[in-house]
Amino acid sequence: MNKFGLFTKFTTHEGQLESLVQMLLEAANGMEAIDSCDIYVVNISDSDPNCVWVTEIWSDPLAHQASLALEETKVLVQKARPLIAGIEQIKLNPLGGKGI
Amino acid sequence: MNKFGLFTKFTTHEGQLESLVQMLLEAANGMEAIDSCDIYVVNISDSDPNCVWVTEIWSDPLAHQASLALEETKVLVQKARPLIAGIEQIKLNPLGGKGI
């Protein structure tokens, strides 16, 4: 298995959480058409009310790279940037399990 | 959507990573029979070679609670405990996306 996983924590500027969530859910919607994307889930957490987490799993690292080059992705990044105060990412090697 | 997400980082004692990975992959295998479990993926990362991450998404918080009460889960926890130096968890509210 050579899948690629990414866990991203976005910290938003005060009052911008809902806008970022909507943008990321739109992005998730676009993933339905991309076969190489297994999982793209948008999450929030009660314990950290200014943060959004995105869990992604791709068929391979190159498929993820290719998604970053899409015009839709570039537009999203540009729209989202003013809402975001910080980003932390963990790159993962998914070994197996249910849902991939 | 009232799904329940859990992101768990296990830090293993030196030399115990592979054993814990095998146990968690067995647990993941058991999830195939549990309809209320959408996602249970076992991951490692090059950047943190003593750690295993598990990404879980359940149909609701109670389904996850019920899984903890299963005999198989209790046996796994008992077998895995000596391998584990630390556990960090983030509880998530999945809002939507691909794969759930």
JSON list of C-alpha atoms in Angstrom, two decimals, chain A:
[
{"chain": "A", "resi": 1, "resn": "MET", "atom": "CA", "xyz": [0.00, 0.00, 0.00]},
{"chain": "A", "resi": 2, "resn": "ASN", "atom": "CA", "xyz": [1.43, 3.35, -1.11]},
{"chain": "A", "resi": 3, "resn": "LYS", "atom": "CA", "xyz": [-1.44, 5.59, -0.07]},
{"chain": "A", "resi": 4, "resn": "PHE", "atom": "CA", "xyz": [-0.87, 9.11, 1.22]},
{"chain": "A", "resi": 5, "resn": "GLY", "atom": "CA", "xyz": [-2.58, 10.59, 4.26]},
{"chain": "A", "resi": 6, "resn": "LEU", "atom": "CA", "xyz": [-2.72, 14.16, 5.46]},
{"chain": "A", "resi": 7, "resn": "PHE", "atom": "CA", "xyz": [-4.14, 15.52, 8.69]},
{"chain": "A", "resi": 8, "resn": "THR", "atom": "CA", "xyz": [-4.39, 19.32, 8.64]},
{"chain": "A", "resi": 9, "resn": "LYS", "atom": "CA", "xyz": [-5.36, 21.60, 11.52]},
{"chain": "A", "resi": 10, "resn": "PHE", "atom": "CA", "xyz": [-6.43, 25.08, 10.43]},
{"chain": "A", "resi": 11, "resn": "THR", "atom": "CA", "xyz": [-6.62, 27.76, 13.13]},
{"chain": "A", "resi": 12, "resn": "THR", "atom": "CA", "xyz": [-8.94, 30.53, 11.98]},
{"chain": "A", "resi": 13, "resn": "HIS", "atom": "CA", "xyz": [-9.01, 34.18, 12.83]},
{"chain": "A", "resi": 14, "resn": "GLU", "atom": "CA", "xyz": [-11.76, 35.10, 15.33]},
{"chain": "A", "resi": 15, "resn": "GLY", "atom": "CA", "xyz": [-15.23, 34.75, 13.82]},
{"chain": "A", "resi": 16, "resn": "GLN", "atom": "CA", "xyz": [-14.05, 33.09, 10.58]},
{"chain": "A", "resi": 17, "resn": "LEU", "atom": "CA", "xyz": [-14.63, 29.44, 11.44]},
{"chain": "A", "resi": 18, "resn": "GLU", "atom": "CA", "xyz": [-18.00, 29.06, 9.73]},
{"chain": "A", "resi": 19, "resn": "SER", "atom": "CA", "xyz": [-16.76, 30.66, 6.48]},
{"chain": "A", "resi": 20, "resn": "LEU", "atom": "CA", "xyz": [-13.74, 28.37, 6.33]},
{"chain": "A", "resi": 21, "resn": "VAL", "atom": "CA", "xyz": [-15.90, 25.32, 7.09]},
{"chain": "A", "resi": 22, "resn": "GLN", "atom": "CA", "xyz": [-18.19, 26.19, 4.17]},
{"chain": "A", "resi": 23, "resn": "MET", "atom": "CA", "xyz": [-15.23, 26.59, 1.79]},
{"chain": "A", "resi": 24, "resn": "LEU", "atom": "CA", "xyz": [-13.73, 23.26, 2.86]},
{"chain": "A", "resi": 25, "resn": "LEU", "atom": "CA", "xyz": [-17.09, 21.47, 2.52]},
{"chain": "A", "resi": 26, "resn": "GLU", "atom": "CA", "xyz": [-17.29, 22.85, -1.04]},
{"chain": "A", "resi": 27, "resn": "ALA", "atom": "CA", "xyz": [-13.80, 21.48, -1.65]},
{"chain": "A", "resi": 28, "resn": "ALA", "atom": "CA", "xyz": [-14.90, 18.13, -0.21]},
{"chain": "A", "resi": 29, "resn": "ASN", "atom": "CA", "xyz": [-17.83, 18.17, -2.62]},
{"chain": "A", "resi": 30, "resn": "GLY", "atom": "CA", "xyz": [-15.42, 18.58, -5.54]},
{"chain": "A", "resi": 31, "resn": "MET", "atom": "CA", "xyz": [-13.51, 15.50, -4.37]},
{"chain": "A", "resi": 32, "resn": "GLU", "atom": "CA", "xyz": [-16.49, 13.26, -5.20]},
{"chain": "A", "resi": 33, "resn": "ALA", "atom": "CA", "xyz": [-15.38, 13.44, -8.85]},
{"chain": "A", "resi": 34, "resn": "ILE", "atom": "CA", "xyz": [-11.74, 12.59, -8.10]},
{"chain": "A", "resi": 35, "resn": "ASP", "atom": "CA", "xyz": [-11.24, 8.81, -8.00]},
{"chain": "A", "resi": 36, "resn": "SER", "atom": "CA", "xyz": [-7.78, 9.01, -6.46]},
{"chain": "A", "resi": 37, "resn": "CYS", "atom": "CA", "xyz": [-9.20, 10.72, -3.35]},
{"chain": "A", "resi": 38, "resn": "ASP", "atom": "CA", "xyz": [-10.43, 8.04, -0.89]},
{"chain": "A", "resi": 39, "resn": "ILE", "atom": "CA", "xyz": [-11.25, 10.30, 2.05]},
{"chain": "A", "resi": 40, "resn": "TYR", "atom": "CA", "xyz": [-11.64, 14.07, 2.52]},
{"chain": "A", "resi": 41, "resn": "VAL", "atom": "CA", "xyz": [-13.52, 14.83, 5.73]},
{"chain": "A", "resi": 42, "resn": "VAL", "atom": "CA", "xyz": [-14.02, 18.25, 7.35]},
{"chain": "A", "resi": 43, "resn": "ASN", "atom": "CA", "xyz": [-14.19, 18.23, 11.17]},
{"chain": "A", "resi": 44, "resn": "ILE", "atom": "CA", "xyz": [-14.54, 20.67, 14.04]},
{"chain": "A", "resi": 45, "resn": "SER", "atom": "CA", "xyz": [-14.04, 20.04, 17.77]},
{"chain": "A", "resi": 46, "resn": "ASP", "atom": "CA", "xyz": [-15.74, 21.36, 20.92]},
{"chain": "A", "resi": 47, "resn": "SER", "atom": "CA", "xyz": [-12.35, 21.58, 22.62]},
{"chain": "A", "resi": 48, "resn": "ASP", "atom": "CA", "xyz": [-10.88, 24.04, 20.13]},
{"chain": "A", "resi": 49, "resn": "PRO", "atom": "CA", "xyz": [-13.61, 26.31, 18.71]},
{"chain": "A", "resi": 50, "resn": "ASN", "atom": "CA", "xyz": [-11.39, 28.27, 16.30]},
{"chain": "A", "resi": 51, "resn": "CYS", "atom": "CA", "xyz": [-10.03, 25.18, 14.53]},
{"chain": "A", "resi": 52, "resn": "VAL", "atom": "CA", "xyz": [-11.01, 23.02, 11.58]},
{"chain": "A", "resi": 53, "resn": "TRP", "atom": "CA", "xyz": [-9.38, 19.63, 10.91]},
{"chain": "A", "resi": 54, "resn": "VAL", "atom": "CA", "xyz": [-9.30, 18.00, 7.48]},
{"chain": "A", "resi": 55, "resn": "THR", "atom": "CA", "xyz": [-8.52, 14.30, 7.14]},
{"chain": "A", "resi": 56, "resn": "GLU", "atom": "CA", "xyz": [-7.42, 13.26, 3.66]},
{"chain": "A", "resi": 57, "resn": "ILE", "atom": "CA", "xyz": [-6.37, 9.92, 2.20]},
{"chain": "A", "resi": 58, "resn": "TRP", "atom": "CA", "xyz": [-5.20, 9.68, -1.42]},
{"chain": "A", "resi": 59, "resn": "SER", "atom": "CA", "xyz": [-4.38, 6.66, -3.60]},
{"chain": "A", "resi": 60, "resn": "ASP", "atom": "CA", "xyz": [-0.73, 7.82, -3.73]},
{"chain": "A", "resi": 61, "resn": "PRO", "atom": "CA", "xyz": [1.36, 10.93, -2.96]},
{"chain": "A", "resi": 62, "resn": "LEU", "atom": "CA", "xyz": [1.36, 12.10, -6.59]},
{"chain": "A", "resi": 63, "resn": "ALA", "atom": "CA", "xyz": [-2.43, 12.14, -6.71]},
{"chain": "A", "resi": 64, "resn": "HIS", "atom": "CA", "xyz": [-2.42, 14.57, -3.80]},
{"chain": "A", "resi": 65, "resn": "GLN", "atom": "CA", "xyz": [0.25, 16.71, -5.47]},
{"chain": "A", "resi": 66, "resn": "ALA", "atom": "CA", "xyz": [-1.84, 16.81, -8.65]},
{"chain": "A", "resi": 67, "resn": "SER", "atom": "CA", "xyz": [-4.87, 18.02, -6.68]},
{"chain": "A", "resi": 68, "resn": "LEU", "atom": "CA", "xyz": [-2.87, 21.01, -5.43]},
{"chain": "A", "resi": 69, "resn": "ALA", "atom": "CA", "xyz": [-2.23, 22.06, -9.02]},
{"chain": "A", "resi": 70, "resn": "LEU", "atom": "CA", "xyz": [-5.95, 22.13, -9.94]},
{"chain": "A", "resi": 71, "resn": "GLU", "atom": "CA", "xyz": [-7.41, 25.54, -10.73]},
{"chain": "A", "resi": 72, "resn": "GLU", "atom": "CA", "xyz": [-10.23, 24.94, -8.18]},
{"chain": "A", "resi": 73, "resn": "THR", "atom": "CA", "xyz": [-7.66, 24.30, -5.46]},
{"chain": "A", "resi": 74, "resn": "LYS", "atom": "CA", "xyz": [-5.72, 27.46, -6.26]},
{"chain": "A", "resi": 75, "resn": "VAL", "atom": "CA", "xyz": [-8.92, 29.55, -6.15]},
{"chain": "A", "resi": 76, "resn": "LEU", "atom": "CA", "xyz": [-9.89, 27.97, -2.82]},
{"chain": "A", "resi": 77, "resn": "VAL", "atom": "CA", "xyz": [-6.47, 28.63, -1.28]},
{"chain": "A", "resi": 78, "resn": "GLN", "atom": "CA", "xyz": [-6.64, 32.26, -2.34]},
{"chain": "A", "resi": 79, "resn": "LYS", "atom": "CA", "xyz": [-10.16, 32.71, -0.90]},
{"chain": "A", "resi": 80, "resn": "ALA", "atom": "CA", "xyz": [-9.34, 30.87, 2.34]},
{"chain": "A", "resi": 81, "resn": "ARG", "atom": "CA", "xyz": [-5.99, 32.49, 3.12]},
{"chain": "A", "resi": 82, "resn": "PRO", "atom": "CA", "xyz": [-7.39, 35.66, 4.82]},
{"chain": "A", "resi": 83, "resn": "LEU", "atom": "CA", "xyz": [-9.45, 33.51, 7.20]},
{"chain": "A", "resi": 84, "resn": "ILE", "atom": "CA", "xyz": [-6.52, 31.39, 8.42]},
{"chain": "A", "resi": 85, "resn": "ALA", "atom": "CA", "xyz": [-4.19, 32.31, 11.30]},
{"chain": "A", "resi": 86, "resn": "GLY", "atom": "CA", "xyz": [-2.15, 29.10, 11.24]},
{"chain": "A", "resi": 87, "resn": "ILE", "atom": "CA", "xyz": [-1.79, 25.64, 9.71]},
{"chain": "A", "resi": 88, "resn": "GLU", "atom": "CA", "xyz": [-0.29, 22.45, 11.20]},
{"chain": "A", "resi": 89, "resn": "GLN", "atom": "CA", "xyz": [0.02, 19.29, 9.13]},
{"chain": "A", "resi": 90, "resn": "ILE", "atom": "CA", "xyz": [0.93, 15.67, 9.76]},
{"chain": "A", "resi": 91, "resn": "LYS", "atom": "CA", "xyz": [1.84, 13.58, 6.72]},
{"chain": "A", "resi": 92, "resn": "LEU", "atom": "CA", "xyz": [0.84, 9.95, 7.17]},
{"chain": "A", "resi": 93, "resn": "ASN", "atom": "CA", "xyz": [1.47, 6.59, 5.54]},
{"chain": "A", "resi": 94, "resn": "PRO", "atom": "CA", "xyz": [-1.86, 4.74, 5.77]},
{"chain": "A", "resi": 95, "resn": "LEU", "atom": "CA", "xyz": [-1.12, 1.03, 6.28]},
{"chain": "A", "resi": 96, "resn": "GLY", "atom": "CA", "xyz": [-4.65, -0.33, 6.05]},
{"chain": "A", "resi": 97, "resn": "GLY", "atom": "CA", "xyz": [-8.06, -0.38, 7.66]},
{"chain": "A", "resi": 98, "resn": "LYS", "atom": "CA", "xyz": [-11.71, 0.24, 6.96]},
{"chain": "A", "resi": 99, "resn": "GLY", "atom": "CA", "xyz": [-12.74, 2.99, 4.54]},
{"chain": "A", "resi": 100, "resn": "ILE", "atom": "CA", "xyz": [-9.69, 3.02, 2.25]}
]
